[in-house]
Tab-separated table of C-alpha atoms in Angstrom:
chain	number	residue	atom	x	y	z
A	1	MET	CA	62.754	-113.920	19.160
A	2	PHE	CA	59.004	-113.325	19.539
A	3	PHE	CA	59.592	-109.583	19.736
A	4	GLU	CA	61.283	-109.663	16.332
A	5	GLY	CA	58.025	-111.038	14.967
A	6	GLN	CA	56.175	-108.056	16.466
A	7	ARG	CA	58.441	-105.406	14.989
A	8	SER	CA	56.924	-102.623	12.953
A	9	GLY	CA	58.952	-100.493	10.574
A	10	LYS	CA	62.209	-101.073	8.723
A	11	LEU	CA	63.650	-104.397	9.844
A	12	PRO	CA	67.405	-104.690	10.518
A	13	PRO	CA	69.779	-107.142	8.792
A	14	THR	CA	69.955	-109.098	12.055
A	15	GLN	CA	66.241	-110.019	11.863
A	16	ARG	CA	65.938	-113.741	12.649
A	17	LEU	CA	62.255	-114.327	11.846
A	18	THR	CA	62.729	-113.912	8.106
A	19	TRP	CA	59.058	-114.391	7.166
A	20	ARG	CA	58.505	-110.842	8.425
A	21	ARG	CA	59.315	-107.880	6.159
A	22	ASP	CA	59.250	-104.083	6.432
A	23	SER	CA	55.872	-102.581	7.266
A	24	ALA	CA	54.149	-99.304	8.159
A	25	LEU	CA	56.952	-97.169	6.737
A	26	LYS	CA	54.804	-94.023	6.561
A	27	ASP	CA	53.570	-94.026	10.168
A	28	GLY	CA	53.395	-90.489	11.525
A	29	SER	CA	53.169	-88.831	8.108
A	30	ASP	CA	49.629	-87.661	8.912
A	31	ILE	CA	51.019	-85.334	11.604
A	32	GLY	CA	54.441	-84.613	10.139
A	33	MET	CA	56.343	-86.942	12.479
A	34	ASP	CA	58.504	-90.004	11.979
A	35	LEU	CA	56.722	-92.786	13.843
A	36	VAL	CA	58.251	-95.703	11.974
A	37	GLY	CA	59.135	-98.551	14.314
A	38	GLY	CA	57.819	-99.891	17.580
A	39	TYR	CA	55.845	-103.055	18.192
A	40	TYR	CA	52.470	-104.417	17.202
A	41	ASP	CA	50.908	-105.367	20.520
A	42	ALA	CA	49.450	-108.780	19.705
A	43	GLY	CA	47.994	-110.477	16.625
A	44	ASP	CA	46.849	-107.233	15.009
A	45	ASN	CA	48.658	-104.332	13.331
A	46	VAL	CA	47.938	-101.488	15.777
A	47	LYS	CA	50.593	-99.752	17.846
A	48	PHE	CA	48.980	-99.198	21.245
A	49	HIS	CA	51.530	-97.154	23.182
A	50	LEU	CA	50.307	-97.859	26.725
A	51	PRO	CA	50.903	-101.636	26.590
A	52	MET	CA	53.917	-101.121	24.307
A	53	ALA	CA	55.564	-98.844	26.848
A	54	TRP	CA	54.905	-101.315	29.679
A	55	THR	CA	56.350	-104.052	27.476
A	56	THR	CA	59.478	-101.941	26.971
A	57	THR	CA	59.743	-101.235	30.698
A	58	MET	CA	59.479	-104.926	31.545
A	59	ILE	CA	62.081	-105.986	28.976
A	60	GLY	CA	64.366	-103.381	30.525
A	61	TRP	CA	63.653	-104.484	34.078
A	62	SER	CA	64.366	-108.062	32.982
A	63	VAL	CA	67.790	-106.936	31.772
A	64	LEU	CA	68.517	-104.946	34.938
A	65	GLU	CA	67.310	-107.615	37.359
A	66	PHE	CA	68.395	-110.816	35.624
A	67	GLY	CA	70.674	-109.810	32.760
A	68	ASN	CA	73.656	-111.450	34.465
A	69	LYS	CA	71.779	-114.763	34.254
A	70	MET	CA	70.969	-114.522	30.537
A	71	GLY	CA	74.354	-115.202	28.980
A	72	TYR	CA	75.473	-114.288	25.495
A	73	PRO	CA	73.808	-113.839	22.991
A	74	ASP	CA	70.516	-113.728	24.908
A	75	LEU	CA	71.477	-110.565	26.771
A	76	ARG	CA	72.345	-108.859	23.485
A	77	HIS	CA	69.007	-109.892	21.980
A	78	SER	CA	67.201	-108.574	25.056
A	79	LEU	CA	69.011	-105.246	24.746
A	80	ASP	CA	68.083	-105.153	21.057
A	81	ALA	CA	64.436	-105.710	21.980
A	82	LEU	CA	64.648	-102.977	24.604
A	83	ARG	CA	66.241	-100.484	22.229
A	84	TRP	CA	63.617	-101.187	19.560
A	85	GLY	CA	61.125	-99.848	22.094
A	86	THR	CA	63.147	-96.939	23.508
A	87	ASP	CA	64.167	-95.696	20.058
A	88	TYR	CA	60.522	-95.621	19.093
A	89	PHE	CA	59.403	-93.753	22.192
A	90	LEU	CA	62.049	-91.115	21.563
A	91	LYS	CA	60.254	-90.545	18.260
A	92	ALA	CA	56.797	-90.547	19.861
A	93	THR	CA	57.881	-87.832	22.310
A	94	SER	CA	60.145	-85.810	19.994
A	95	VAL	CA	57.893	-82.735	19.873
A	96	PRO	CA	57.783	-80.814	23.188
A	97	ASP	CA	54.448	-80.937	25.036
A	98	ARG	CA	53.119	-83.541	22.637
A	99	ILE	CA	52.991	-87.316	23.041
A	100	VAL	CA	51.715	-89.779	20.483
A	101	ALA	CA	49.460	-92.253	22.280
A	102	GLN	CA	48.697	-94.685	19.481
A	103	VAL	CA	49.041	-95.333	15.763
A	104	ALA	CA	46.279	-96.862	13.591
A	105	ASP	CA	42.510	-97.031	13.842
A	106	PRO	CA	41.906	-100.217	15.866
A	107	VAL	CA	38.301	-100.699	14.733
A	108	LEU	CA	39.156	-100.646	11.043
A	109	ASP	CA	42.335	-102.651	11.627
A	110	HIS	CA	40.408	-105.365	13.443
A	111	ASP	CA	37.865	-105.517	10.609
A	112	CYS	CA	40.604	-106.750	8.286
A	113	TRP	CA	42.882	-109.764	8.289
A	114	GLU	CA	46.011	-108.454	6.572
A	115	ARG	CA	49.725	-109.013	6.793
A	116	PRO	CA	51.569	-106.046	8.301
A	117	GLU	CA	53.400	-105.809	4.979
A	118	ASP	CA	50.098	-105.426	3.071
A	119	MET	CA	47.905	-103.399	5.385
A	120	ASP	CA	46.067	-100.444	3.916
A	121	THR	CA	43.823	-99.540	6.841
A	122	PRO	CA	44.147	-95.980	8.246
A	123	ARG	CA	47.369	-95.349	10.154
A	124	ASN	CA	46.141	-92.240	11.931
A	125	SER	CA	48.116	-90.921	14.899
A	126	TYR	CA	46.394	-90.161	18.209
A	127	LEU	CA	47.932	-87.160	19.952
A	128	LEU	CA	48.112	-86.050	23.565
A	129	ASN	CA	48.776	-82.446	24.546
A	130	ALA	CA	47.931	-79.946	27.279
A	131	SER	CA	44.254	-79.853	26.322
A	132	HIS	CA	44.065	-83.587	25.600
A	133	PRO	CA	46.097	-85.177	28.429
A	134	GLY	CA	47.100	-88.778	28.905
A	135	SER	CA	48.951	-89.256	32.160
A	136	GLU	CA	48.873	-93.072	31.941
A	137	VAL	CA	50.765	-93.053	28.664
A	138	ALA	CA	53.161	-90.319	29.811
A	139	GLY	CA	53.954	-92.082	33.086
A	140	GLU	CA	54.593	-95.418	31.414
A	141	ILE	CA	56.714	-93.956	28.622
A	142	ALA	CA	58.748	-92.098	31.259
A	143	ALA	CA	59.285	-95.420	33.046
A	144	ALA	CA	60.364	-97.137	29.813
A	145	LEU	CA	62.854	-94.406	28.960
A	146	ALA	CA	64.258	-94.320	32.510
A	147	VAL	CA	64.704	-98.109	32.503
A	148	GLY	CA	66.462	-97.808	29.167
A	149	ALA	CA	68.772	-95.168	30.606
A	150	LEU	CA	69.767	-97.573	33.376
A	151	ALA	CA	70.213	-100.523	31.029
A	152	PHE	CA	72.420	-98.650	28.542
A	153	ARG	CA	74.387	-96.607	31.111
A	154	LYS	CA	77.620	-98.592	30.712
A	155	ILE	CA	77.123	-99.228	27.001
A	156	SER	CA	76.319	-95.754	25.663
A	157	PRO	CA	76.512	-92.765	28.020
A	158	SER	CA	75.271	-90.389	25.318
A	159	TYR	CA	72.192	-92.525	24.618
A	160	THR	CA	71.589	-92.822	28.360
A	161	LYS	CA	71.638	-89.034	28.730
A	162	LEU	CA	69.156	-88.654	25.878
A	163	LEU	CA	66.795	-91.247	27.365
A	164	LEU	CA	66.959	-89.809	30.858
A	165	ASN	CA	66.398	-86.206	29.817
A	166	ARG	CA	63.409	-87.248	27.722
A	167	ALA	CA	62.006	-89.380	30.551
A	168	ILE	CA	62.114	-86.376	32.873
A	169	GLN	CA	60.373	-84.161	30.304
A	170	VAL	CA	57.656	-86.700	29.567
A	171	PHE	CA	56.995	-87.348	33.251
A	172	GLU	CA	56.725	-83.634	33.996
A	173	PHE	CA	54.286	-83.209	31.117
A	174	GLY	CA	52.108	-86.092	32.328
A	175	ASP	CA	52.106	-84.811	35.903
A	176	LYS	CA	51.452	-81.169	34.990
A	177	HIS	CA	48.612	-81.980	32.602
A	178	ARG	CA	46.771	-84.708	34.446
A	179	GLY	CA	44.013	-86.649	32.794
A	180	SER	CA	43.188	-90.032	31.317
A	181	TYR	CA	44.193	-90.879	27.796
A	182	ALA	CA	40.955	-92.832	27.478
A	183	GLN	CA	39.052	-89.551	27.313
A	184	SER	CA	41.579	-87.903	24.982
A	185	VAL	CA	41.908	-90.820	22.563
A	186	GLY	CA	38.293	-91.934	22.950
A	187	ALA	CA	37.204	-94.845	20.780
A	188	GLY	CA	40.804	-95.549	19.834
A	189	ALA	CA	41.564	-96.560	23.424
A	190	CYS	CA	38.349	-98.253	24.533
A	191	PRO	CA	37.345	-101.024	24.591
A	192	PHE	CA	40.830	-102.139	23.553
A	193	TYR	CA	43.142	-100.766	26.247
A	194	CYS	CA	40.968	-98.750	28.574
A	195	SER	CA	42.684	-97.601	31.743
A	196	SER	CA	40.369	-98.934	34.415
A	197	ASN	CA	42.189	-97.803	37.546
A	198	GLY	CA	43.236	-94.249	36.761
A	199	TYR	CA	46.616	-92.756	36.005
A	200	MET	CA	48.269	-92.269	39.401
A	201	ASP	CA	49.805	-95.739	39.341
A	202	GLU	CA	51.574	-94.923	36.054
A	203	LEU	CA	52.809	-91.593	37.413
A	204	ALA	CA	54.077	-93.251	40.597
A	205	TRP	CA	55.674	-95.998	38.497
A	206	GLY	CA	57.391	-93.443	36.283
A	207	ALA	CA	58.608	-91.527	39.342
A	208	ALA	CA	59.937	-94.727	40.938
A	209	TRP	CA	62.048	-95.492	37.882
A	210	LEU	CA	63.216	-91.893	37.657
A	211	PHE	CA	64.331	-92.153	41.274
A	212	LYS	CA	66.266	-95.313	40.395
A	213	ALA	CA	67.827	-93.615	37.384
A	214	THR	CA	68.647	-90.226	38.937
A	215	GLY	CA	68.846	-90.773	42.695
A	216	ASP	CA	66.875	-87.544	43.085
A	217	ASN	CA	64.841	-87.755	46.297
A	218	LYS	CA	62.079	-85.593	44.875
A	219	TYR	CA	60.946	-88.644	42.908
A	220	ALA	CA	61.017	-90.830	46.007
A	221	TYR	CA	58.897	-88.228	47.800
A	222	TYR	CA	56.512	-88.137	44.841
A	223	VAL	CA	56.008	-91.893	45.023
A	224	LYS	CA	55.454	-91.872	48.776
A	225	SER	CA	52.910	-89.049	48.405
A	226	ASN	CA	50.925	-90.839	45.700
A	227	LEU	CA	50.745	-94.468	46.781
A	228	GLY	CA	47.657	-96.469	45.924
A	229	THR	CA	46.074	-99.631	47.186
A	230	SER	CA	45.913	-101.786	44.029
A	231	LEU	CA	48.206	-104.440	45.458
A	232	THR	CA	47.276	-107.695	43.816
A	233	ALA	CA	47.420	-106.939	40.089
A	234	PHE	CA	50.436	-106.181	37.954
A	235	ASN	CA	50.005	-105.639	34.236
A	236	TRP	CA	49.956	-102.977	31.521
A	237	ASP	CA	47.161	-101.166	33.414
A	238	SER	CA	48.094	-101.696	37.065
A	239	LYS	CA	51.531	-100.712	38.395
A	240	PHE	CA	51.434	-100.157	42.172
A	241	ALA	CA	52.494	-103.736	42.955
A	242	GLY	CA	55.548	-103.199	40.770
A	243	VAL	CA	56.370	-99.968	42.604
A	244	TYR	CA	56.314	-101.794	45.948
A	245	VAL	CA	58.661	-104.545	44.802
A	246	LEU	CA	60.967	-102.108	42.988
A	247	LEU	CA	61.403	-99.953	46.102
A	248	ALA	CA	61.028	-102.666	48.755
A	249	SER	CA	64.672	-102.477	49.799
A	250	LEU	CA	64.369	-98.751	50.541
A	251	ASP	CA	61.456	-98.491	52.928
A	252	TYR	CA	59.569	-100.885	55.205
A	253	ALA	CA	56.219	-99.541	53.991
A	254	TYR	CA	57.016	-100.731	50.475
A	255	ALA	CA	58.248	-104.086	51.744
A	256	ALA	CA	55.090	-104.550	53.812
A	257	ASN	CA	52.951	-104.026	50.740
A	258	ALA	CA	55.165	-106.366	48.730
A	259	ASP	CA	54.630	-108.943	51.500
A	260	ASN	CA	50.884	-108.471	51.060
A	261	LEU	CA	51.292	-109.224	47.375
A	262	VAL	CA	53.054	-112.485	48.194
A	263	CYS	CA	50.226	-113.391	50.567
A	264	ALA	CA	47.655	-112.658	47.847
A	265	ILE	CA	49.377	-115.005	45.394
A	266	MET	CA	50.708	-118.037	47.223
A	267	PRO	CA	48.281	-120.967	47.302
A	268	GLU	CA	48.991	-121.872	50.962
A	269	SER	CA	48.359	-118.314	52.145
A	270	PRO	CA	45.129	-117.744	54.128
A	271	PHE	CA	44.892	-114.355	52.389
A	272	LYS	CA	45.215	-115.508	48.779
A	273	THR	CA	43.003	-113.759	46.226
A	274	TYR	CA	44.057	-115.706	43.130
A	275	THR	CA	42.748	-119.123	42.189
A	276	PHE	CA	44.605	-121.958	40.510
A	277	THR	CA	43.646	-124.417	37.816
A	278	PRO	CA	43.532	-128.101	38.853
A	279	GLY	CA	46.919	-128.456	37.163
A	280	GLY	CA	48.372	-125.613	39.220
A	281	LEU	CA	48.445	-122.537	36.941
A	282	LEU	CA	47.783	-119.218	38.641
A	283	TYR	CA	44.475	-117.908	37.351
A	284	ALA	CA	42.655	-114.576	37.654
A	285	GLU	CA	38.903	-115.060	37.483
A	286	GLY	CA	37.387	-113.263	34.520
A	287	ALA	CA	40.755	-112.540	32.977
A	288	SER	CA	41.183	-112.277	29.246
A	289	SER	CA	44.510	-113.729	28.117
A	290	ASN	CA	45.140	-115.100	31.600
A	291	MET	CA	48.775	-115.985	30.947
A	292	GLN	CA	49.711	-112.329	31.480
A	293	ASN	CA	48.992	-112.876	35.180
A	294	PRO	CA	51.404	-115.733	35.985
A	295	THR	CA	54.191	-114.271	33.842
A	296	ALA	CA	54.001	-110.777	35.388
A	297	LEU	CA	53.370	-111.875	38.976
A	298	CYS	CA	56.136	-114.479	38.807
A	299	PHE	CA	58.482	-111.711	37.697
A	300	LEU	CA	57.657	-109.717	40.828
A	301	LEU	CA	58.100	-112.771	43.056
A	302	ALA	CA	61.438	-113.590	41.440
A	303	ALA	CA	62.649	-110.020	41.916
A	304	TYR	CA	61.396	-109.950	45.502
A	305	THR	CA	63.335	-113.046	46.521
A	306	ARG	CA	66.526	-110.992	46.230
A	307	VAL	CA	65.146	-108.411	48.651
A	308	LEU	CA	64.044	-111.059	51.136
A	309	ARG	CA	67.412	-112.781	51.059
A	310	ALA	CA	69.236	-109.496	51.525
A	311	GLN	CA	67.021	-108.740	54.545
A	312	ASN	CA	67.347	-112.322	55.796
A	313	ARG	CA	63.643	-112.746	56.398
A	314	VAL	CA	60.524	-114.617	55.343
A	315	VAL	CA	57.040	-113.378	54.476
A	316	GLN	CA	54.462	-114.005	57.171
A	317	CYS	CA	50.918	-114.623	55.923
A	318	GLY	CA	48.944	-115.178	59.101
A	319	ASP	CA	50.334	-118.352	60.622
A	320	VAL	CA	52.056	-119.361	57.368
A	321	ASN	CA	55.688	-118.428	56.779
A	322	ILE	CA	56.847	-118.221	53.168
A	323	ALA	CA	60.598	-118.333	52.638
A	324	PRO	CA	62.440	-117.091	49.543
A	325	SER	CA	63.169	-120.717	48.617
A	326	ARG	CA	59.420	-121.365	48.501
A	327	LEU	CA	58.985	-118.449	46.082
A	328	ASP	CA	61.778	-119.920	43.964
A	329	ARG	CA	59.938	-123.235	43.714
A	330	PHE	CA	56.614	-121.533	43.003
A	331	VAL	CA	58.052	-119.540	40.100
A	332	GLU	CA	59.771	-122.637	38.725
A	333	GLY	CA	56.493	-124.558	38.970
A	334	GLN	CA	54.608	-121.904	37.007
A	335	VAL	CA	57.325	-121.881	34.342
A	336	ASP	CA	57.205	-125.676	34.137
A	337	TYR	CA	53.444	-125.534	33.638
A	338	ILE	CA	53.710	-122.916	30.880
A	339	LEU	CA	56.407	-124.884	29.073
A	340	GLY	CA	54.610	-128.235	29.107
A	341	SER	CA	54.325	-129.769	32.582
A	342	ASN	CA	50.532	-129.543	32.644
A	343	PRO	CA	47.514	-131.827	32.158
A	344	LEU	CA	47.606	-131.441	28.365
A	345	GLY	CA	51.365	-131.884	28.100
A	346	MET	CA	51.403	-128.760	25.936
A	347	SER	CA	53.914	-125.957	25.869
A	348	TYR	CA	52.143	-122.610	25.658
A	349	MET	CA	55.252	-121.072	24.101
A	350	VAL	CA	55.175	-121.464	20.326
A	351	GLY	CA	58.198	-123.308	18.990
A	352	TYR	CA	59.192	-124.778	22.345
A	353	GLY	CA	58.807	-128.511	22.975
A	354	SER	CA	57.178	-131.119	20.766
A	355	LYS	CA	53.592	-129.947	21.347
A	356	TYR	CA	52.596	-126.296	21.212
A	357	PRO	CA	49.765	-124.168	19.730
A	358	GLN	CA	49.614	-124.459	15.944
A	359	ARG	CA	46.762	-122.078	15.101
A	360	ILE	CA	47.500	-118.919	17.032
A	361	HIS	CA	45.461	-115.760	16.478
A	362	HIS	CA	48.114	-113.704	14.702
A	363	ARG	CA	47.938	-112.174	11.237
A	364	GLY	CA	51.607	-112.470	10.349
A	365	SER	CA	51.725	-116.079	11.475
A	366	VAL	CA	48.487	-117.104	9.713
A	367	LEU	CA	48.994	-115.425	6.338
A	368	PRO	CA	51.645	-116.816	3.957
A	369	ASP	CA	55.190	-115.496	3.812
A	370	ILE	CA	55.364	-112.611	1.339
A	371	ARG	CA	58.302	-114.320	-0.372
A	372	LYS	CA	56.109	-117.341	-1.146
A	373	HIS	CA	52.962	-115.327	-1.843
A	374	PRO	CA	54.147	-111.940	-3.144
A	375	GLU	CA	50.690	-110.921	-4.336
A	376	ARG	CA	48.887	-108.561	-1.989
A	377	ILE	CA	46.273	-110.182	0.267
A	378	GLY	CA	43.328	-107.851	0.700
A	379	CYS	CA	41.278	-107.019	3.781
A	380	SER	CA	38.544	-109.608	3.379
A	381	GLU	CA	40.647	-112.039	1.332
A	382	GLY	CA	42.767	-112.717	4.387
A	383	TYR	CA	39.830	-114.262	6.206
A	384	GLY	CA	40.013	-117.209	3.817
A	385	PHE	CA	43.349	-118.072	5.390
A	386	PHE	CA	41.984	-117.316	8.860
A	387	ARG	CA	39.143	-119.837	8.458
A	388	ASN	CA	41.495	-122.542	7.219
A	389	VAL	CA	41.884	-125.079	10.034
A	390	THR	CA	45.420	-126.098	9.090
A	391	SER	CA	48.412	-125.042	11.158
A	392	ASN	CA	49.839	-121.551	10.731
A	393	PRO	CA	52.518	-121.527	8.015
A	394	ASN	CA	54.838	-119.119	9.883
A	395	VAL	CA	56.020	-120.192	13.317
A	396	LEU	CA	56.130	-117.201	15.680
A	397	ILE	CA	58.919	-118.659	17.798
A	398	GLY	CA	58.786	-117.674	21.466
A	399	ALA	CA	55.204	-116.394	21.464
A	400	VAL	CA	53.379	-117.201	24.707
A	401	VAL	CA	49.634	-117.373	24.091
A	402	GLY	CA	46.718	-116.476	26.375
A	403	GLY	CA	46.651	-120.050	27.650
A	404	PRO	CA	44.139	-122.492	29.089
A	405	ASP	CA	40.909	-121.824	30.949
A	406	VAL	CA	40.368	-122.269	34.673
A	407	ASN	CA	39.945	-126.033	34.157
A	408	ASP	CA	43.201	-126.473	32.189
A	409	ARG	CA	41.297	-126.773	28.906
A	410	PHE	CA	42.778	-125.203	25.787
A	411	GLN	CA	41.301	-124.758	22.337
A	412	ASP	CA	43.962	-124.476	19.667
A	413	SER	CA	41.780	-122.263	17.521
A	414	ARG	CA	42.181	-118.780	16.083
A	415	LEU	CA	38.541	-118.182	16.947
A	416	VAL	CA	39.212	-118.443	20.694
A	417	VAL	CA	41.168	-115.219	20.908
A	418	SER	CA	41.645	-115.097	24.681
A	419	GLN	CA	43.407	-118.475	24.581
A	420	SER	CA	45.242	-118.454	21.254
A	421	GLU	CA	46.495	-114.874	20.865
A	422	PRO	CA	50.032	-113.995	21.993
A	423	THR	CA	50.763	-110.502	23.297
A	424	THR	CA	53.870	-108.468	23.976
A	425	TYR	CA	52.791	-107.908	27.581
A	426	ILE	CA	52.520	-111.659	28.244
A	427	ASN	CA	56.023	-112.212	26.909
A	428	ALA	CA	57.881	-109.179	28.289
A	429	PRO	CA	57.994	-110.171	31.981
A	430	PHE	CA	58.578	-113.797	30.993
A	431	VAL	CA	61.984	-112.778	29.612
A	432	GLY	CA	63.108	-112.007	33.154
A	433	VAL	CA	61.334	-114.999	34.666
A	434	LEU	CA	63.110	-117.394	32.305
A	435	ALA	CA	66.457	-115.754	33.037
A	436	PHE	CA	65.750	-116.171	36.762
A	437	VAL	CA	64.965	-119.860	36.340
A	438	LYS	CA	68.010	-120.338	34.116
A	439	GLY	CA	70.153	-118.766	36.852
A	440	ARG	CA	68.595	-121.079	39.443
A	441	ALA	CA	69.398	-124.121	37.288
A	442	ASN	CA	73.044	-123.094	37.181
A	443	VAL	CA	73.398	-122.689	40.966
């Protein structure tokens, strides 16, 4: 349901969060393209395509990996969320040898506090082409479209064909014209979503999903020829760990690296690189919006348990053996913490449980419903609502916020952005994690 609150564009009749209305209906008009749709990434009104594409990929992987655990209507809602992303990326890649990397000026957007329905800040489109490459964005969009092709294969063969052909084209463009979108987009990308570790992980990630979708060994060879060493992070900017888990059943080298990831995460491992709060939440030192780490890493662990069981083996971290059942319990423990079993007794998912964040950093949630306040709320006028210390009037159901600090402390304040802002890339892997835990509960 959270993703419905993040929708940009013309909302469908099935929209459940009814305090949201149509927005950004002219996106793309500055370059003669239809770019209506997609997702706002967090509490602002910008469409950042790198994290949006990763979000789409992870919703799709959740469906592929754990869709049989979701049940109806949750599987249908997950497919709806996936298609909202894939439909949009078909638009963003509709002109050959051109990819739209982003929509809206993030600096000017962040200077205002406006409802998506009211916003009047510039909605300029940032383009990638042969002379202005962006291999990170191309690789991730290719992954998202390939995942979509797999997810919709039995539902709509014609849509699957469209997605797969476009994924191949986008990947080939990103590989042929290599370069970082951070240089091409410039101030629109940094310091918001800079790519800190290069673009080869996105290209390898895109190739891995194309291999899954096509079975063409040239993509498997591409991945093997371009492996990297960023093993312990998995997020919108770092994909190699996901590649290793995705392909772990195919090659021992991938499985060995996936084992190393397990050893970097588990608290009893002598090789762990992550810390944990006193209450037990996985924590990455220096992380902004830390909750993206436990949700994404727990997804990989949940997916990897299937590989380990199929291979009938455990992960060996020095003299410590970690069985699949131990990974099950670890993932369940992290979910329990996020949903309320923590020192504050607070659920970090809005709308879940009796105690959850009330003042999240999110424009649509903070500003009044347009039905109750039809008058336009201007750029600076919105900050009057922002500074109000009362609870947000619109409940963004399902939103997982950035979460507590390393000492389990949480400030329920819009001013503490790293703790109180929800993001699509926190929530996307959590869809699969929750389906995994639901499946475990029904065993």
